[in-house]
Coordinates of C-alpha atoms and ligand atoms in Angstrom, one line a residue:
M186 CA -3.2 -6.8 -15.5
I187 CA -4.9 -5.8 -18.8
Q188 CA -6.2 -8.7 -20.9
F189 CA -7.4 -8.3 -24.6
D190 CA -9.2 -11.3 -26.0
A191 CA -10.2 -11.5 -29.7
V192 CA -10.7 -7.8 -29.7
H193 CA -11.9 -6.3 -33.0
K194 CA -12.8 -2.7 -33.9
L195 CA -14.5 -2.0 -37.1
F196 CA -15.6 1.8 -37.5
P197 CA -18.9 2.4 -39.2
N198 CA -17.1 3.8 -42.1
G199 CA -15.6 0.5 -42.8
T200 CA -12.2 0.9 -41.4
T201 CA -10.9 -1.8 -39.3
A202 CA -8.7 -0.2 -36.7
V203 CA -7.9 -3.3 -34.6
H204 CA -7.9 -6.8 -35.9
D205 CA -8.4 -9.7 -33.7
L206 CA -6.2 -8.6 -30.9
S207 CA -5.3 -11.1 -28.1
L208 CA -2.7 -9.5 -25.7
A209 CA -1.9 -9.6 -22.0
L210 CA -0.3 -6.5 -20.5
P211 CA 1.4 -7.5 -17.3
E212 CA 0.6 -5.7 -14.0
G213 CA 2.8 -2.9 -12.7
G214 CA 4.9 -2.9 -16.1
V215 CA 5.2 -0.6 -19.1
T216 CA 3.8 -1.9 -22.3
V217 CA 4.7 0.3 -25.4
L218 CA 2.5 0.1 -28.4
V219 CA 4.5 1.1 -31.5
G220 CA 3.8 1.1 -35.3
S221 CA 3.3 3.6 -38.2
S222 CA 0.4 6.2 -38.1
G223 CA -3.0 4.7 -38.4
C224 CA -2.1 1.1 -37.3
G225 CA -4.6 1.3 -34.3
K226 CA -2.5 2.2 -31.4
T227 CA -4.9 5.0 -30.0
T228 CA -8.0 2.9 -30.8
T229 CA -6.4 0.1 -28.8
L230 CA -5.7 2.3 -25.8
R231 CA -9.2 4.1 -26.0
M232 CA -10.9 0.8 -25.8
I233 CA -9.4 0.0 -22.4
N234 CA -11.2 3.0 -20.9
R235 CA -14.2 2.7 -23.0
M236 CA -13.8 5.8 -25.0
V237 CA -14.1 3.6 -27.9
E238 CA -16.2 0.4 -27.8
P239 CA -15.0 -2.7 -29.5
T240 CA -17.0 -4.3 -32.2
S241 CA -16.4 -7.7 -30.5
G242 CA -14.0 -9.4 -28.1
T243 CA -13.5 -8.5 -24.5
I244 CA -11.2 -6.4 -22.5
R245 CA -10.4 -7.1 -18.8
V246 CA -8.8 -4.8 -16.4
G247 CA -7.8 -6.5 -13.0
G248 CA -9.9 -9.4 -14.1
K249 CA -13.1 -7.4 -14.7
D250 CA -14.7 -7.1 -18.1
V251 CA -14.8 -3.3 -18.8
Q252 CA -18.1 -3.7 -20.6
E253 CA -19.6 -4.5 -17.4
Q254 CA -18.6 -1.4 -15.7
D255 CA -19.9 2.1 -15.8
A256 CA -17.9 3.9 -18.3
A257 CA -17.6 7.2 -16.4
E258 CA -16.6 5.3 -13.4
L259 CA -14.0 3.2 -15.1
R260 CA -12.5 6.4 -16.8
R261 CA -12.0 8.0 -13.4
S262 CA -10.3 4.9 -12.1
I263 CA -7.7 5.0 -15.1
G264 CA -5.2 7.8 -15.7
Y265 CA -5.0 9.2 -19.1
V266 CA -2.4 11.3 -20.6
I267 CA -2.3 12.6 -24.2
Q268 CA 0.0 14.7 -26.4
Q269 CA -0.4 18.5 -25.8
S270 CA -1.5 17.6 -22.3
G271 CA -5.2 18.2 -22.7
L272 CA -5.4 20.5 -19.8
F273 CA -8.4 22.8 -19.1
P274 CA -7.2 26.4 -20.2
H275 CA -9.3 28.2 -17.7
R276 CA -8.4 26.3 -14.7
T277 CA -5.2 26.8 -12.7
V278 CA -2.7 24.1 -12.8
L279 CA -3.6 23.2 -9.2
D280 CA -7.3 22.8 -10.2
N281 CA -6.4 20.9 -13.3
I282 CA -4.6 18.3 -11.2
A283 CA -7.4 18.2 -8.7
T284 CA -10.1 17.4 -11.4
V285 CA -10.5 13.8 -10.7
P286 CA -10.3 13.9 -6.9
L287 CA -13.0 16.5 -6.9
L288 CA -15.1 14.3 -9.3
L289 CA -14.7 11.7 -6.9
G290 CA -15.9 13.8 -4.0
W291 CA -12.8 14.3 -2.0
G292 CA -13.6 17.9 -1.1
R293 CA -11.6 20.9 -2.2
R294 CA -9.1 21.0 0.5
K295 CA -8.0 17.5 0.4
A296 CA -8.1 17.5 -3.5
R297 CA -5.9 20.6 -3.5
A298 CA -3.4 19.2 -0.9
R299 CA -3.2 16.1 -3.2
A300 CA -2.5 18.2 -6.3
A301 CA 0.2 20.3 -4.4
E302 CA 1.9 17.1 -3.4
L303 CA 1.8 15.9 -7.1
L304 CA 3.2 19.1 -8.3
E305 CA 6.3 18.2 -6.4
T306 CA 6.2 14.5 -7.5
V307 CA 6.5 15.6 -11.2
G308 CA 9.2 18.0 -10.5
L309 CA 7.3 21.3 -10.7
A310 CA 7.7 24.4 -8.2
P311 CA 4.7 25.1 -5.9
E312 CA 4.2 28.5 -7.7
A313 CA 3.5 26.6 -10.9
G314 CA 0.2 25.4 -9.2
R315 CA -1.2 29.1 -9.3
R316 CA -0.5 29.7 -13.0
Y317 CA -2.7 28.8 -16.1
P318 CA -1.7 26.1 -18.6
H319 CA -0.7 28.7 -21.3
Q320 CA 1.8 30.2 -18.7
L321 CA 3.9 27.2 -18.7
S322 CA 6.4 25.6 -21.3
G323 CA 5.3 22.5 -23.3
G324 CA 7.3 20.3 -21.2
Q325 CA 6.0 21.8 -17.9
Q326 CA 2.4 21.2 -19.3
Q327 CA 3.1 17.6 -20.0
R328 CA 4.2 17.3 -16.3
V329 CA 0.9 18.6 -15.3
G330 CA -0.7 16.2 -17.5
V331 CA 1.1 13.4 -15.8
A332 CA 0.3 14.7 -12.2
R333 CA -3.5 15.0 -13.3
A334 CA -3.6 11.5 -14.4
L335 CA -1.8 10.3 -11.2
A336 CA -4.1 12.3 -8.8
A337 CA -6.4 9.6 -7.8
D338 CA -3.6 7.1 -7.7
P339 CA -5.1 4.9 -10.3
P340 CA -3.5 1.3 -10.8
V341 CA -3.5 1.9 -14.6
L342 CA -2.1 4.8 -16.7
L343 CA -2.8 5.2 -20.4
M344 CA -0.3 7.3 -22.2
D345 CA -0.9 8.4 -25.9
E346 CA 2.3 10.0 -27.2
P347 CA 2.5 12.1 -24.0
F348 CA 6.0 13.4 -25.1
G349 CA 5.4 13.8 -28.8
A350 CA 5.3 17.5 -28.8
V351 CA 8.4 18.6 -27.0
D352 CA 11.8 19.1 -28.0
P353 CA 14.4 16.1 -27.7
V354 CA 16.2 17.4 -24.6
V355 CA 12.9 17.9 -22.7
R356 CA 11.6 14.6 -24.1
T357 CA 14.7 12.8 -22.5
Q358 CA 14.2 14.6 -19.1
L359 CA 10.5 13.5 -19.1
Q360 CA 11.3 10.0 -20.0
D361 CA 13.8 10.1 -17.0
E362 CA 11.1 11.4 -14.7
L363 CA 8.6 8.8 -15.9
L364 CA 11.2 5.9 -15.2
R365 CA 11.8 7.4 -11.7
L366 CA 8.2 7.7 -11.0
Q367 CA 7.5 4.3 -12.1
K368 CA 10.2 2.7 -9.8
E369 CA 8.3 4.1 -7.0
L370 CA 4.7 3.6 -8.2
S371 CA 4.7 0.5 -10.2
K372 CA 1.7 1.5 -12.3
T373 CA 0.4 -0.7 -14.9
I374 CA 1.3 1.6 -18.0
V375 CA 0.2 1.5 -21.5
F376 CA 2.3 4.0 -23.5
V377 CA 1.9 4.8 -27.3
T378 CA 4.8 6.3 -29.3
H379 CA 6.0 6.5 -32.8
D380 CA 9.5 6.5 -31.5
I381 CA 11.2 3.2 -31.2
D382 CA 14.1 4.6 -29.1
E383 CA 11.5 5.9 -26.8
A384 CA 9.9 2.4 -26.6
V385 CA 13.2 0.6 -25.9
R386 CA 14.0 3.2 -23.2
L387 CA 10.8 3.0 -21.4
G388 CA 9.1 -0.3 -22.3
D389 CA 9.3 -3.5 -20.2
R390 CA 7.5 -5.0 -23.2
I391 CA 7.1 -3.6 -26.7
A392 CA 4.0 -4.5 -28.9
I393 CA 4.6 -3.7 -32.6
F394 CA 1.4 -3.1 -34.7
R395 CA 1.1 -3.0 -38.5
T396 CA -1.5 -1.1 -40.7
G397 CA -4.9 -2.7 -40.4
G398 CA -4.6 -3.1 -36.6
H399 CA -2.5 -6.2 -36.6
L400 CA -0.2 -7.0 -33.6
I401 CA 2.9 -8.5 -35.1
Q402 CA 5.1 -9.1 -32.1
C403 CA 5.1 -8.4 -28.3
A404 CA 8.4 -8.9 -26.5
E405 CA 11.1 -7.5 -24.1
P406 CA 13.2 -5.0 -25.9
A407 CA 16.2 -7.1 -25.9
E408 CA 14.3 -10.1 -27.2
L409 CA 12.8 -7.8 -30.0
L410 CA 16.2 -6.4 -31.0
A411 CA 17.8 -9.9 -31.0
R412 CA 15.0 -11.9 -32.6
P413 CA 12.6 -9.7 -34.6
A414 CA 9.5 -12.0 -35.6
D415 CA 9.7 -11.1 -39.3
D416 CA 10.9 -8.7 -41.9
F417 CA 8.2 -6.2 -41.0
V418 CA 9.7 -5.9 -37.4
A419 CA 13.3 -6.1 -38.4
D420 CA 12.6 -3.1 -40.9
F421 CA 10.7 -1.2 -38.2
L422 CA 13.6 -1.6 -35.7
G423 CA 16.1 -1.1 -38.9
A424 CA 19.7 -0.3 -38.7
E425 CA 19.0 1.4 -35.4
R426 CA 19.2 -2.1 -33.9
G427 CA 23.0 -1.7 -33.7
L428 CA 22.9 2.0 -32.9
K429 CA 20.6 1.3 -29.9
L430 CA 23.4 -1.0 -28.6
L431 CA 26.0 1.7 -29.1
S432 CA 23.8 4.0 -27.2
L433 CA 23.9 1.7 -24.1
R434 CA 27.7 1.3 -24.4
T435 CA 30.1 4.0 -23.0
L436 CA 33.5 5.2 -24.3
A437 CA 35.3 4.1 -21.1
D438 CA 37.0 0.9 -22.8
V439 CA 38.1 2.7 -26.0
P440 CA 41.8 3.3 -26.0
Q441 CA 43.2 6.9 -26.1
G442 CA 46.4 8.4 -27.1
A443 CA 48.3 11.7 -27.5
V444 CA 47.3 14.3 -30.1
P445 CA 49.4 13.5 -33.3
E446 CA 51.9 16.2 -34.2
G447 CA 52.3 17.8 -37.6
G448 CA 48.8 17.3 -39.2
T449 CA 46.8 19.9 -41.0
W450 CA 44.6 20.3 -37.9
T451 CA 45.6 21.1 -34.4
L452 CA 43.5 20.9 -31.3
V453 CA 43.6 24.3 -29.5
L454 CA 43.6 24.1 -25.7
D455 CA 43.0 27.0 -23.3
E456 CA 45.5 27.6 -20.3
A457 CA 43.6 25.0 -18.3
R458 CA 44.1 22.5 -21.1
K459 CA 40.4 22.5 -21.9
P460 CA 39.7 21.9 -25.7
L461 CA 38.5 25.0 -27.4
H462 CA 38.3 24.0 -31.1
W463 CA 40.1 22.4 -34.1
A464 CA 42.2 24.9 -36.0
S465 CA 43.9 24.6 -39.6
K466 CA 45.9 27.4 -41.3
D467 CA 42.8 29.1 -42.4
A468 CA 39.8 27.5 -40.6
E469 CA 38.4 26.8 -37.1
L470 CA 36.0 24.1 -36.4
P471 CA 34.0 23.4 -33.1
V472 CA 35.1 20.4 -30.9
R473 CA 32.6 18.6 -28.5
P474 CA 34.8 16.8 -26.0
L475 CA 33.6 13.6 -24.5
Q476 CA 33.9 11.9 -21.2
D477 CA 34.3 8.2 -20.4
T478 CA 30.6 8.2 -19.3
D479 CA 29.5 9.4 -22.9
S480 CA 28.0 6.6 -25.3
L481 CA 30.0 4.9 -28.1
L482 CA 27.1 6.3 -30.2
S483 CA 28.0 10.0 -29.3
A484 CA 31.6 9.2 -29.9
L485 CA 31.0 7.7 -33.5
N486 CA 28.9 10.8 -34.2
E487 CA 31.5 13.2 -33.0
S488 CA 34.3 11.3 -34.8
V489 CA 32.4 11.6 -38.2
A490 CA 31.9 15.3 -37.5
S491 CA 35.5 15.9 -36.6
P492 CA 37.9 17.2 -39.5
T493 CA 40.5 14.7 -38.2
G494 CA 38.3 11.7 -37.2
L495 CA 39.6 12.2 -33.8
I496 CA 37.6 12.8 -30.7
A497 CA 38.9 14.8 -27.8
R498 CA 38.5 13.1 -24.4
V499 CA 38.2 15.0 -21.2
D500 CA 37.9 14.2 -17.5
A501 CA 34.8 15.4 -15.3
A502 CA 36.4 18.9 -15.1
G503 CA 36.7 19.2 -18.8
V504 CA 40.5 19.0 -19.0
L505 CA 41.9 16.9 -22.1
T506 CA 43.1 13.3 -21.2
G507 CA 43.7 12.3 -24.9
V508 CA 42.1 11.6 -28.2
S509 CA 40.6 8.4 -29.8
S510 CA 40.4 7.7 -33.4
R511 CA 37.5 6.7 -35.6
D512 CA 39.1 3.3 -36.0
D513 CA 39.3 2.6 -32.3
I514 CA 35.7 3.5 -32.1
H515 CA 34.6 1.4 -34.9
E516 CA 36.4 -1.6 -33.6
H517 CA 34.4 -1.3 -30.3
A518 CA 31.2 -0.7 -32.1
N519 CA 31.8 -3.8 -34.1
R520 CA 32.4 -5.7 -31.1
A521 CA 29.1 -4.7 -29.4
H522 CA 27.2 -5.5 -32.6
T523 CA 28.6 -8.9 -32.7
E524 CA 27.5 -9.7 -29.2
V525 CA 23.9 -8.7 -29.9
V526 CA 23.8 -10.9 -32.9
A527 CA 25.0 -13.8 -30.8
A528 CA 22.7 -13.2 -27.8
Ligands
ATP164 N1 -13.8 7.7 -35.2 C1 -13.3 6.9 -36.2 N2 -14.0 6.7 -37.5 C2 -13.3 6.1 -38.5 N3 -12.2 5.6 -38.5 C3 -11.3 5.9 -37.5 C4 -11.9 6.6 -36.3 N4 -10.9 6.5 -35.5 C5 -9.8 6.1 -36.0 N5 -10.1 5.7 -37.3 C6 -9.2 5.0 -38.2 O1 -8.8 3.7 -37.6 C7 -7.4 3.5 -38.0 C8 -6.5 3.6 -36.6 O2 -6.6 4.8 -36.1 P1 -5.9 5.1 -34.7 O3 -6.1 6.4 -34.3 O4 -6.1 4.1 -33.8 O5 -4.3 5.0 -35.2 P2 -3.0 5.3 -34.5 O6 -2.1 4.1 -34.7 O7 -3.2 5.9 -33.2 O8 -2.4 6.4 -35.5 P3 -1.2 7.7 -35.2 O9 -0.1 7.2 -34.9 O10 -1.4 8.5 -36.3 O11 -2.0 8.4 -33.9 C9 -7.1 4.5 -38.8 O12 -7.2 4.2 -40.2 C10 -8.0 5.8 -38.7 O13 -8.2 6.5 -39.7
MG165 MG1 -2.9 7.7 -32.3

């Protein structure tokens, strides 16, 4: 467990980065710190491993006051992952991952064996170990960053916008990987992000900060969505409260019917009855067919993009099963929303 008690950070230039913070982060859980730029997230994180010293207050990790521990030793016992991975450019991937074990005096052989094992854990091929960081994609570099932080098997992992610099598809993959790893490892993770969707996806608890280093609310995602503490939190979650719920619901329950005849647009299929595009007398527009497992949010999106307001529904093989209307989707969206407000 990580415990902040009345922690204050005033920088010499007069900026209060963190204001009277008292917060308990549960052991073995992911706590996500969110809030707009400059609200003190990074400062809060860096006070845990003493890269920043608080002006007053105490921070305990596993019951021990961090001020009473050797800073370098403390840092080695806490994994730290940052945006752009922070890898050493002139060391191979394997040596990057082995950094902390080597510092801990494990010996080269054992450290490398551990690094090789971690490459696999984070989903990289063994060959990647011999490369240099610049020879990897951004997403692969972030995986190496995570592997390096895990190398000495620290109980605590600090992650400062670790997936902030990769594209949305890779970001989702990395989030999936982290969730999978966390199921196995149950680390105490403090994760900083700007992205409330990422927070809801990854967090067991979410702490929302406001400029000036004020903690406004810390709660489980569902609690936060259902009962924001004040207007600031509600604004921060915004209209996305409903959309987030839709992203958790699938299309499965939405009724489907046959493609209506005689309209301006027809749905063109190939010989296997797989949708190709929407066609009118003089235009063609793309169609993105959806399966039962797709979310209500993608359905709503697709129905708005569709010239007919209809979405094409297919089975797992991509063969058309029917269409659903924007109204059908809306009706289910409304139902989902009502349930959240009543919760
Ligand atoms: N070394 C420093 N000296 C003076 N002020 C600082 C220092 N580090 C941070 N600050 C200020 O403290 C406040 C909090 O900064 P911090 O980096 O913790 O914010 P953040 O929430 O991580 O922001 P971002 O989302 O942009 O990363 C900001 O106003 C920042 O300018
Ligand atoms: Mg920051």
